[in-house]
mmCIF file of C-alpha atoms in Angstrom:
data_model
loop_
_atom_site.group_PDB
_atom_site.id
_atom_site.type_symbol
_atom_site.label_atom_id
_atom_site.label_comp_id
_atom_site.label_asym_id
_atom_site.label_seq_id
_atom_site.Cartn_x
_atom_site.Cartn_y
_atom_site.Cartn_z
ATOM 1 C CA MET A 1 -11.656 -1.335 -21.930
ATOM 2 C CA SER A 2 -9.594 1.245 -23.775
ATOM 3 C CA TYR A 3 -8.155 4.200 -21.914
ATOM 4 C CA GLN A 4 -10.274 7.347 -21.901
ATOM 5 C CA ILE A 5 -9.838 10.743 -20.271
ATOM 6 C CA CYS A 6 -12.578 13.337 -19.957
ATOM 7 C CA LYS A 7 -12.354 16.106 -22.559
ATOM 8 C CA ARG A 8 -13.571 18.722 -20.063
ATOM 9 C CA CYS A 9 -11.831 17.779 -16.797
ATOM 10 C CA VAL A 10 -8.987 15.315 -16.192
ATOM 11 C CA MET A 11 -10.817 12.327 -14.697
ATOM 12 C CA ASP A 12 -10.055 9.047 -16.467
ATOM 13 C CA ASN A 13 -11.021 5.376 -16.435
ATOM 14 C CA SER A 14 -7.611 3.964 -15.544
ATOM 15 C CA SER A 15 -8.668 3.035 -12.002
ATOM 16 C CA ASP A 16 -12.387 3.736 -11.759
ATOM 17 C CA SER A 17 -15.076 1.324 -12.935
ATOM 18 C CA THR A 18 -17.829 3.812 -12.012
ATOM 19 C CA ILE A 19 -16.837 6.488 -14.531
ATOM 20 C CA HIS A 20 -18.618 6.806 -17.872
ATOM 21 C CA PHE A 21 -18.544 9.267 -20.751
ATOM 22 C CA ASP A 22 -21.212 10.854 -22.953
ATOM 23 C CA GLU A 23 -21.147 11.349 -26.715
ATOM 24 C CA ASN A 24 -19.048 14.509 -26.275
ATOM 25 C CA GLY A 25 -16.387 12.704 -24.267
ATOM 26 C CA TYR A 26 -17.453 14.408 -21.017
ATOM 27 C CA CYS A 27 -17.430 12.269 -17.863
ATOM 28 C CA ASN A 28 -20.284 11.775 -15.402
ATOM 29 C CA TYR A 29 -18.293 13.482 -12.629
ATOM 30 C CA CYS A 30 -17.907 16.956 -14.110
ATOM 31 C CA THR A 31 -21.308 16.737 -15.827
ATOM 32 C CA THR A 32 -23.013 16.053 -12.489
ATOM 33 C CA GLU A 33 -21.109 18.735 -10.612
ATOM 34 C CA LEU A 34 -21.690 21.400 -13.262
ATOM 35 C CA GLU A 35 -25.418 20.641 -13.025
ATOM 36 C CA ARG A 36 -25.227 20.885 -9.203
ATOM 37 C CA LYS A 37 -22.968 23.907 -9.063
ATOM 38 C CA ASP A 38 -25.588 26.670 -8.923
ATOM 39 C CA LYS A 39 -27.592 24.717 -6.326
ATOM 40 C CA VAL A 40 -24.815 24.217 -3.767
ATOM 41 C CA TYR A 41 -22.054 26.740 -4.472
ATOM 42 C CA PHE A 42 -22.723 30.453 -3.964
ATOM 43 C CA PRO A 43 -19.524 32.512 -4.398
ATOM 44 C CA ASN A 44 -21.550 35.712 -4.663
ATOM 45 C CA GLU A 45 -23.914 38.093 -2.877
ATOM 46 C CA GLU A 46 -26.578 35.390 -2.756
ATOM 47 C CA GLY A 47 -24.163 33.219 -0.808
ATOM 48 C CA LYS A 48 -23.473 36.028 1.660
ATOM 49 C CA GLN A 49 -27.181 36.511 2.296
ATOM 50 C CA LYS A 50 -27.761 32.787 2.717
ATOM 51 C CA TRP A 51 -24.819 32.385 5.092
ATOM 52 C CA ASP A 52 -25.730 35.463 7.129
ATOM 53 C CA ALA A 53 -29.129 33.882 7.781
ATOM 54 C CA ILE A 54 -27.567 30.542 8.753
ATOM 55 C CA LEU A 55 -25.006 32.278 10.942
ATOM 56 C CA ALA A 56 -27.728 34.135 12.810
ATOM 57 C CA LYS A 57 -29.547 30.833 13.424
ATOM 58 C CA ILE A 58 -26.362 29.160 14.723
ATOM 59 C CA LYS A 59 -25.765 31.986 17.192
ATOM 60 C CA GLU A 60 -29.417 32.018 18.288
ATOM 61 C CA ASP A 61 -29.430 28.262 18.900
ATOM 62 C CA GLY A 62 -26.152 28.568 20.794
ATOM 63 C CA LYS A 63 -27.560 30.923 23.420
ATOM 64 C CA GLY A 64 -27.221 29.440 26.889
ATOM 65 C CA LYS A 65 -24.643 26.911 25.686
ATOM 66 C CA GLN A 66 -20.887 26.964 26.024
ATOM 67 C CA TYR A 67 -20.285 26.692 22.275
ATOM 68 C CA ASP A 68 -22.059 27.615 19.054
ATOM 69 C CA CYS A 69 -20.473 24.937 16.891
ATOM 70 C CA LEU A 70 -17.897 22.202 16.448
ATOM 71 C CA MET A 71 -15.055 22.029 13.943
ATOM 72 C CA GLY A 72 -12.364 19.517 13.124
ATOM 73 C CA ILE A 73 -8.899 20.999 12.597
ATOM 74 C CA SER A 74 -6.136 19.119 10.800
ATOM 75 C CA GLY A 75 -3.588 21.861 10.211
ATOM 76 C CA GLY A 76 -4.473 21.801 6.512
ATOM 77 C CA LEU A 77 -5.790 24.698 4.447
ATOM 78 C CA ASP A 78 -9.550 24.042 4.351
ATOM 79 C CA SER A 79 -10.096 23.470 8.071
ATOM 80 C CA SER A 80 -7.650 26.226 9.038
ATOM 81 C CA TYR A 81 -9.286 28.789 6.784
ATOM 82 C CA LEU A 82 -12.712 27.820 8.084
ATOM 83 C CA ALA A 83 -11.534 28.288 11.691
ATOM 84 C CA TYR A 84 -10.149 31.706 10.730
ATOM 85 C CA LEU A 85 -13.496 32.670 9.179
ATOM 86 C CA GLY A 86 -15.367 31.338 12.212
ATOM 87 C CA PHE A 87 -13.255 33.620 14.387
ATOM 88 C CA LYS A 88 -14.059 36.581 12.125
ATOM 89 C CA TRP A 89 -17.780 35.710 12.289
ATOM 90 C CA GLY A 90 -17.665 35.800 16.088
ATOM 91 C CA LEU A 91 -18.570 32.149 16.609
ATOM 92 C CA ARG A 92 -17.781 30.342 19.851
ATOM 93 C CA ILE A 93 -15.981 27.341 18.385
ATOM 94 C CA LEU A 94 -14.951 24.070 19.961
ATOM 95 C CA ALA A 95 -12.244 22.671 17.694
ATOM 96 C CA VAL A 96 -11.186 19.024 17.752
ATOM 97 C CA HIS A 97 -7.862 17.726 16.471
ATOM 98 C CA ILE A 98 -6.799 14.093 16.329
ATOM 99 C CA ASP A 99 -3.083 13.685 16.952
ATOM 100 C CA ASP A 100 -2.477 10.211 15.561
ATOM 101 C CA GLY A 101 1.304 10.523 15.776
ATOM 102 C CA TYR A 102 1.785 11.382 12.110
ATOM 103 C CA ASP A 103 1.303 15.169 12.049
ATOM 104 C CA THR A 104 4.046 17.018 10.201
ATOM 105 C CA GLU A 105 5.969 19.763 11.983
ATOM 106 C CA ILE A 106 4.388 22.311 9.635
ATOM 107 C CA SER A 107 0.931 21.048 10.587
ATOM 108 C CA LYS A 108 1.692 21.274 14.314
ATOM 109 C CA SER A 109 3.026 24.794 13.857
ATOM 110 C CA ASN A 110 -0.001 25.873 11.798
ATOM 111 C CA ILE A 111 -2.441 24.645 14.447
ATOM 112 C CA LYS A 112 -0.490 26.364 17.231
ATOM 113 C CA LYS A 113 -0.335 29.677 15.352
ATOM 114 C CA LEU A 114 -4.022 29.537 14.419
ATOM 115 C CA VAL A 115 -5.252 28.744 17.928
ATOM 116 C CA GLU A 116 -3.080 31.455 19.478
ATOM 117 C CA ALA A 117 -4.298 34.052 16.963
ATOM 118 C CA THR A 118 -7.998 33.205 17.225
ATOM 119 C CA HIS A 119 -8.200 32.033 20.891
ATOM 120 C CA ILE A 120 -10.370 29.143 19.710
ATOM 121 C CA GLU A 121 -10.708 26.387 22.306
ATOM 122 C CA LEU A 122 -8.933 23.291 21.010
ATOM 123 C CA LYS A 123 -9.374 19.722 22.204
ATOM 124 C CA THR A 124 -6.501 17.525 21.032
ATOM 125 C CA ILE A 125 -7.312 13.835 21.108
ATOM 126 C CA THR A 126 -4.457 11.335 21.130
ATOM 127 C CA PRO A 127 -5.715 7.812 20.330
ATOM 128 C CA ASP A 128 -3.906 4.954 22.020
ATOM 129 C CA ALA A 129 -0.833 4.745 19.782
ATOM 130 C CA GLU A 130 -0.331 0.983 20.055
ATOM 131 C CA GLN A 131 -3.944 0.200 19.193
ATOM 132 C CA PHE A 132 -4.320 2.852 16.479
ATOM 133 C CA ASN A 133 -1.139 1.692 14.760
ATOM 134 C CA ASP A 134 -2.192 -1.938 15.015
ATOM 135 C CA LEU A 135 -5.522 -1.144 13.354
ATOM 136 C CA THR A 136 -3.832 0.840 10.585
ATOM 137 C CA ALA A 137 -1.326 -1.970 10.061
ATOM 138 C CA ALA A 138 -4.259 -4.389 9.762
ATOM 139 C CA TYR A 139 -5.651 -2.256 6.924
ATOM 140 C CA ILE A 140 -2.346 -2.447 5.069
ATOM 141 C CA ARG A 141 -2.186 -6.215 5.572
ATOM 142 C CA ALA A 142 -5.784 -6.469 4.356
ATOM 143 C CA ASN A 143 -4.692 -4.764 1.120
ATOM 144 C CA VAL A 144 -7.762 -2.496 0.956
ATOM 145 C CA PRO A 145 -7.764 0.914 -0.758
ATOM 146 C CA ASP A 146 -8.741 3.376 1.951
ATOM 147 C CA ILE A 147 -6.415 2.767 4.869
ATOM 148 C CA ALA A 148 -7.278 6.250 6.156
ATOM 149 C CA ILE A 149 -10.627 4.956 7.455
ATOM 150 C CA PRO A 150 -9.332 4.469 11.037
ATOM 151 C CA GLN A 151 -8.170 8.123 11.033
ATOM 152 C CA ASP A 152 -11.528 9.377 9.785
ATOM 153 C CA ASN A 153 -13.715 7.232 12.010
ATOM 154 C CA VAL A 154 -11.816 8.027 15.202
ATOM 155 C CA LEU A 155 -12.004 11.763 14.386
ATOM 156 C CA PHE A 156 -15.763 11.789 13.910
ATOM 157 C CA ALA A 157 -16.346 9.518 16.901
ATOM 158 C CA GLU A 158 -14.711 12.211 19.033
ATOM 159 C CA ILE A 159 -16.567 15.043 17.294
ATOM 160 C CA TYR A 160 -19.957 13.413 17.891
ATOM 161 C CA LYS A 161 -18.962 12.655 21.485
ATOM 162 C CA TYR A 162 -18.405 16.374 22.108
ATOM 163 C CA ALA A 163 -21.626 17.222 20.298
ATOM 164 C CA ARG A 164 -23.484 14.996 22.762
ATOM 165 C CA LYS A 165 -21.567 16.273 25.800
ATOM 166 C CA TYR A 166 -22.106 19.982 25.096
ATOM 167 C CA LYS A 167 -25.413 19.657 23.200
ATOM 168 C CA ILE A 168 -23.935 21.324 20.118
ATOM 169 C CA ASN A 169 -26.235 21.282 17.097
ATOM 170 C CA TYR A 170 -23.828 22.393 14.372
ATOM 171 C CA PHE A 171 -20.722 20.846 12.906
ATOM 172 C CA LEU A 172 -18.953 23.155 10.455
ATOM 173 C CA GLY A 173 -16.808 21.198 8.033
ATOM 174 C CA GLY A 174 -14.065 22.349 5.695
ATOM 175 C CA GLY A 175 -15.408 20.207 2.867
ATOM 176 C CA ASN A 176 -16.177 22.395 -0.098
ATOM 177 C CA PHE A 177 -17.316 22.506 -3.697
ATOM 178 C CA ALA A 178 -14.487 24.692 -5.008
ATOM 179 C CA LEU A 179 -11.612 22.307 -4.322
ATOM 180 C CA GLU A 180 -13.249 18.902 -3.877
ATOM 181 C CA CYS A 181 -16.620 18.679 -5.599
ATOM 182 C CA ILE A 182 -15.266 15.733 -7.589
ATOM 183 C CA LEU A 183 -14.190 12.667 -5.635
ATOM 184 C CA GLN A 184 -13.543 9.388 -7.401
ATOM 185 C CA GLN A 185 -16.124 6.764 -6.422
ATOM 186 C CA GLY A 186 -14.150 3.680 -7.422
ATOM 187 C CA ASN A 187 -11.714 2.219 -4.865
ATOM 188 C CA THR A 188 -13.372 4.008 -1.935
ATOM 189 C CA TYR A 189 -15.523 3.004 1.031
ATOM 190 C CA THR A 190 -17.478 4.594 3.875
ATOM 191 C CA ALA A 191 -15.641 5.388 7.100
ATOM 192 C CA TYR A 192 -18.605 4.417 9.309
ATOM 193 C CA ASP A 193 -18.900 0.674 8.696
ATOM 194 C CA VAL A 194 -17.564 -0.516 12.042
ATOM 195 C CA VAL A 195 -18.471 -4.112 11.187
ATOM 196 C CA ASN A 196 -15.998 -3.847 8.312
ATOM 197 C CA ILE A 197 -13.389 -2.135 10.495
ATOM 198 C CA LYS A 198 -13.560 -4.825 13.171
ATOM 199 C CA ASP A 199 -13.541 -7.711 10.693
ATOM 200 C CA ILE A 200 -10.398 -6.387 9.032
ATOM 201 C CA HIS A 201 -8.777 -5.994 12.430
ATOM 202 C CA LYS A 202 -9.903 -9.453 13.558
ATOM 203 C CA LYS A 203 -8.256 -11.015 10.527
ATOM 204 C CA PHE A 204 -5.057 -8.957 10.440
ATOM 205 C CA GLY A 205 -4.623 -7.202 13.786
ATOM 206 C CA THR A 206 -2.461 -8.451 16.626
ATOM 207 C CA LYS A 207 -3.542 -6.290 19.570
ATOM 208 C CA PRO A 208 -6.878 -5.239 21.153
ATOM 209 C CA ILE A 209 -8.586 -2.053 19.933
ATOM 210 C CA ASN A 210 -10.842 -1.609 22.963
ATOM 211 C CA LYS A 211 -9.356 1.792 23.816
ATOM 212 C CA LEU A 212 -10.322 3.347 20.471
ATOM 213 C CA ALA A 213 -13.619 5.181 20.021
ATOM 214 C CA PHE A 214 -15.648 4.312 16.906
ATOM 215 C CA LEU A 215 -18.704 5.855 15.267
ATOM 216 C CA THR A 216 -21.135 3.457 13.600
ATOM 217 C CA ASN A 217 -23.668 4.338 10.917
ATOM 218 C CA TYR A 218 -26.371 3.631 13.503
ATOM 219 C CA ARG A 219 -24.921 5.949 16.148
ATOM 220 C CA LYS A 220 -24.325 8.688 13.597
ATOM 221 C CA TRP A 221 -27.917 8.436 12.352
ATOM 222 C CA TRP A 222 -29.281 8.402 15.920
ATOM 223 C CA ASP A 223 -27.261 11.468 16.955
ATOM 224 C CA ILE A 224 -28.345 13.398 13.879
ATOM 225 C CA LYS A 225 -31.996 12.589 14.512
ATOM 226 C CA MET A 226 -32.128 12.938 18.298
ATOM 227 C CA LEU A 227 -29.593 15.740 18.816
ATOM 228 C CA HIS A 228 -30.525 17.528 15.595
ATOM 229 C CA ILE A 229 -26.876 17.759 14.558
ATOM 230 C CA GLN A 230 -26.482 19.593 11.270
ATOM 231 C CA SER A 231 -23.319 19.310 9.191
ATOM 232 C CA LEU A 232 -22.740 22.531 7.283
ATOM 233 C CA ARG A 233 -20.184 23.590 4.674
ATOM 234 C CA PRO A 234 -19.665 27.346 5.069
ATOM 235 C CA LEU A 235 -16.978 27.480 2.365
ATOM 236 C CA ASN A 236 -19.717 26.818 -0.189
ATOM 237 C CA TYR A 237 -21.237 30.228 0.624
ATOM 238 C CA ILE A 238 -18.134 32.268 -0.203
ATOM 239 C CA ASP A 239 -15.824 32.736 -3.160
ATOM 240 C CA TYR A 240 -13.363 30.178 -1.845
ATOM 241 C CA ASN A 241 -10.084 30.478 -3.711
ATOM 242 C CA ARG A 242 -7.108 28.349 -2.681
ATOM 243 C CA ASP A 243 -4.343 30.860 -3.361
ATOM 244 C CA ARG A 244 -6.231 33.760 -1.809
ATOM 245 C CA ALA A 245 -7.060 31.714 1.301
ATOM 246 C CA LEU A 246 -3.406 30.779 1.732
ATOM 247 C CA LYS A 247 -2.330 34.394 1.490
ATOM 248 C CA GLU A 248 -4.941 35.506 4.036
ATOM 249 C CA LEU A 249 -3.835 32.854 6.518
ATOM 250 C CA GLN A 250 -0.181 33.703 5.992
ATOM 251 C CA ASN A 251 -0.882 37.351 6.725
ATOM 252 C CA PHE A 252 -3.105 36.523 9.699
ATOM 253 C CA CYS A 253 -0.985 34.056 11.624
ATOM 254 C CA GLY A 254 2.039 33.029 9.572
ATOM 255 C CA PHE A 255 0.376 29.900 8.169
ATOM 256 C CA GLU A 256 2.761 27.781 6.075
ATOM 257 C CA TYR A 257 1.752 25.729 3.050
ATOM 258 C CA TYR A 258 2.744 22.061 3.136
ATOM 259 C CA GLY A 259 2.886 21.405 -0.615
ATOM 260 C CA SER A 260 -0.441 19.944 -1.714
ATOM 261 C CA LYS A 261 -3.888 18.864 -0.568
ATOM 262 C CA HIS A 262 -3.965 16.410 2.387
ATOM 263 C CA LEU A 263 -0.192 16.445 2.928
ATOM 264 C CA GLU A 264 -0.332 17.906 6.438
ATOM 265 C CA ASN A 265 -0.075 14.379 7.871
ATOM 266 C CA THR A 266 2.665 11.893 6.890
ATOM 267 C CA LEU A 267 0.356 8.872 7.016
ATOM 268 C CA THR A 268 -2.260 10.676 4.920
ATOM 269 C CA LYS A 269 0.467 11.720 2.481
ATOM 270 C CA PHE A 270 1.547 8.085 2.084
ATOM 271 C CA ILE A 271 -2.053 6.945 1.567
ATOM 272 C CA GLN A 272 -3.028 9.668 -0.876
ATOM 273 C CA MET A 273 0.144 9.770 -2.962
ATOM 274 C CA TRP A 274 1.704 6.314 -2.727
ATOM 275 C CA TRP A 275 -0.767 3.638 -1.605
ATOM 276 C CA PHE A 276 -3.689 4.639 -3.823
ATOM 277 C CA TYR A 277 -1.382 5.258 -6.773
ATOM 278 C CA ASN A 278 0.832 2.175 -6.599
ATOM 279 C CA ARG A 279 -1.742 -0.361 -5.395
ATOM 280 C CA TYR A 280 -4.833 0.841 -7.258
ATOM 281 C CA GLY A 281 -3.605 3.164 -9.994
ATOM 282 C CA VAL A 282 -5.546 6.062 -8.436
ATOM 283 C CA ASP A 283 -3.948 9.468 -8.914
ATOM 284 C CA LYS A 284 -5.723 11.545 -6.273
ATOM 285 C CA ARG A 285 -4.579 14.731 -7.977
ATOM 286 C CA ARG A 286 -7.122 14.132 -10.739
ATOM 287 C CA SER A 287 -10.104 14.636 -8.409
ATOM 288 C CA HIS A 288 -8.639 17.800 -6.901
ATOM 289 C CA LEU A 289 -7.592 19.320 -10.226
ATOM 290 C CA SER A 290 -10.907 18.418 -11.859
ATOM 291 C CA SER A 291 -12.749 20.103 -8.993
ATOM 292 C CA MET A 292 -10.762 23.272 -9.601
ATOM 293 C CA ILE A 293 -11.600 23.101 -13.310
ATOM 294 C CA VAL A 294 -15.316 22.862 -12.499
ATOM 295 C CA SER A 295 -15.125 25.762 -10.006
ATOM 296 C CA GLY A 296 -13.197 27.888 -12.495
ATOM 297 C CA GLN A 297 -9.919 28.103 -10.551
ATOM 298 C CA MET A 298 -7.890 26.231 -13.147
ATOM 299 C CA THR A 299 -7.993 25.411 -16.851
ATOM 300 C CA ARG A 300 -7.811 21.864 -18.177
ATOM 301 C CA GLU A 301 -4.498 22.693 -19.838
ATOM 302 C CA GLU A 302 -3.045 23.842 -16.500
ATOM 303 C CA ALA A 303 -4.289 20.657 -14.840
ATOM 304 C CA LEU A 304 -2.707 18.450 -17.502
ATOM 305 C CA LYS A 305 0.624 20.212 -16.943
ATOM 306 C CA GLU A 306 0.337 19.521 -13.216
ATOM 307 C CA LEU A 307 -0.242 15.838 -13.932
ATOM 308 C CA GLU A 308 2.972 15.719 -15.956
ATOM 309 C CA LYS A 309 4.921 16.333 -12.750
ATOM 310 C CA PRO A 310 5.944 13.347 -10.564
ATOM 311 C CA ILE A 311 3.236 12.542 -8.044
ATOM 312 C CA TYR A 312 5.833 12.393 -5.243
ATOM 313 C CA ASP A 313 9.549 12.730 -4.556
ATOM 314 C CA GLU A 314 11.033 9.219 -4.502
ATOM 315 C CA VAL A 315 13.708 9.901 -1.876
ATOM 316 C CA GLU A 316 11.349 11.765 0.455
ATOM 317 C CA MET A 317 8.597 9.150 0.115
ATOM 318 C CA LYS A 318 11.015 6.289 0.796
ATOM 319 C CA LYS A 319 12.017 8.004 4.029
ATOM 320 C CA ASP A 320 8.355 8.559 4.992
ATOM 321 C CA ILE A 321 7.433 4.929 4.296
ATOM 322 C CA SER A 322 10.346 3.662 6.384
ATOM 323 C CA GLU A 323 9.207 5.770 9.358
ATOM 324 C CA ILE A 324 5.546 4.755 8.952
ATOM 325 C CA LEU A 325 6.409 1.050 8.784
ATOM 326 C CA ARG A 326 8.545 1.418 11.918
ATOM 327 C CA LYS A 327 5.617 2.928 13.841
ATOM 328 C CA LEU A 328 3.185 0.316 12.498
ATOM 329 C CA GLY A 329 5.436 -2.592 13.403
ATOM 330 C CA ILE A 330 5.669 -3.817 9.808
ATOM 331 C CA SER A 331 9.110 -4.843 8.585
ATOM 332 C CA GLU A 332 10.240 -3.908 5.097
ATOM 333 C CA LYS A 333 10.291 -7.617 4.228
ATOM 334 C CA GLU A 334 6.683 -8.065 5.368
ATOM 335 C CA PHE A 335 5.673 -4.928 3.432
ATOM 336 C CA GLU A 336 7.244 -6.371 0.286
ATOM 337 C CA GLU A 337 5.281 -9.584 0.811
ATOM 338 C CA ILE A 338 2.049 -7.634 1.317
ATOM 339 C CA LEU A 339 2.616 -5.818 -1.971
ATOM 340 C CA LYS A 340 3.000 -9.153 -3.784
ATOM 341 C CA GLN A 341 -0.529 -10.150 -2.746
ATOM 342 C CA PRO A 342 -3.562 -9.201 -4.887
ATOM 343 C CA ALA A 343 -5.110 -5.847 -4.029
ATOM 344 C CA LYS A 344 -8.556 -6.212 -2.479
ATOM 345 C CA GLN A 345 -11.669 -4.135 -1.814
ATOM 346 C CA HIS A 346 -13.300 -3.358 1.522
ATOM 347 C CA THR A 347 -16.300 -5.443 0.439
ATOM 348 C CA ASP A 348 -14.095 -8.553 0.395
ATOM 349 C CA TYR A 349 -14.582 -8.462 4.168
ATOM 350 C CA LYS A 350 -17.702 -8.417 6.346
ATOM 351 C CA ILE A 351 -19.884 -5.358 5.844
ATOM 352 C CA ASP A 352 -22.734 -3.778 7.775
ATOM 353 C CA LYS A 353 -26.103 -4.319 6.094
ATOM 354 C CA LEU A 354 -27.021 -0.696 6.810
ATOM 355 C CA THR A 355 -24.009 0.406 4.760
ATOM 356 C CA THR A 356 -25.366 -1.488 1.774
ATOM 357 C CA ILE A 357 -28.745 0.221 2.145
ATOM 358 C CA ILE A 358 -27.133 3.671 2.491
ATOM 359 C CA ASN A 359 -25.025 3.095 -0.624
ATOM 360 C CA ARG A 360 -28.082 2.043 -2.632
ATOM 361 C CA ILE A 361 -29.966 5.178 -1.562
ATOM 362 C CA ARG A 362 -26.942 7.329 -2.424
ATOM 363 C CA LEU A 363 -26.657 5.798 -5.899
ATOM 364 C CA ARG A 364 -30.395 6.236 -6.541
ATOM 365 C CA ARG A 365 -30.168 9.915 -5.614
ATOM 366 C CA LYS A 366 -27.432 10.378 -8.195
#
């Protein structure tokens, strides 16, 4: 297949078998999101009216409870700005942060400043380091694309645990149309297939993982149905602009920017910028930049100029990788041997049948 890049955004077919192009050279990603845009993204007065109604319902349903809603906080822009807005809206927020041992100093400082300025109650969860690192190391040895799945699953396992404990009906997420409406489908996998997680660990792990909390597709579905948990994206109801949000946070609590999307955590930085790129040819910047093109925050020409820049600093990344491997218990020699092996997909290991059904439904809806 010859190389092709979308003529409207910057998504390409170099690492994604699911992408296709129409007669104009436009890809399915930006075409789909432009068609969806007016249905899910309301950066206008209509959005304010819609969100005001939702906000009133959240507060009404929260009466008699300790909290109105749950949020996850990473120290990154999206979740931090959402927490700041939640404070301004007068919500009683229970925030959950997973300290997996890889937070950057900037991230730690941002969370501290934000919590002190808003007085939001924060629950910091520290997974068992030995077991979490062993599971993450198993993912690297398995040579699968998304080695951030243990991070994501453990986070949402804790979030749903608190939803059950405090009978909270609303989870407000920082996911948004403006900066991430486009996410590459190839070389990805769901975070909730615990059958897959445990099979990868069984084959490549060396220690127990009995101290880690996991959230299965079944448990997630059950909690949503029985506890009526709703996942909402408030940033889709405002004119969410990256640069403006950064400035507001800086003025509010001294928030510092960490360089780029998802770089508030060293492990996430390695996964997003090095592992995906060097093992699977996936440049994660393309999804982010294409999203900003669709939402009107960037031109295609500006995005192409961004892609001309190196995806990471070689010296800095080498230092990060050395520290990550040390924590994971993987020697540099073993890492070199892992990289010599063929890259695999998550589906090369056992999968949950429900995951297959969910994926089929998702594809049909598209």
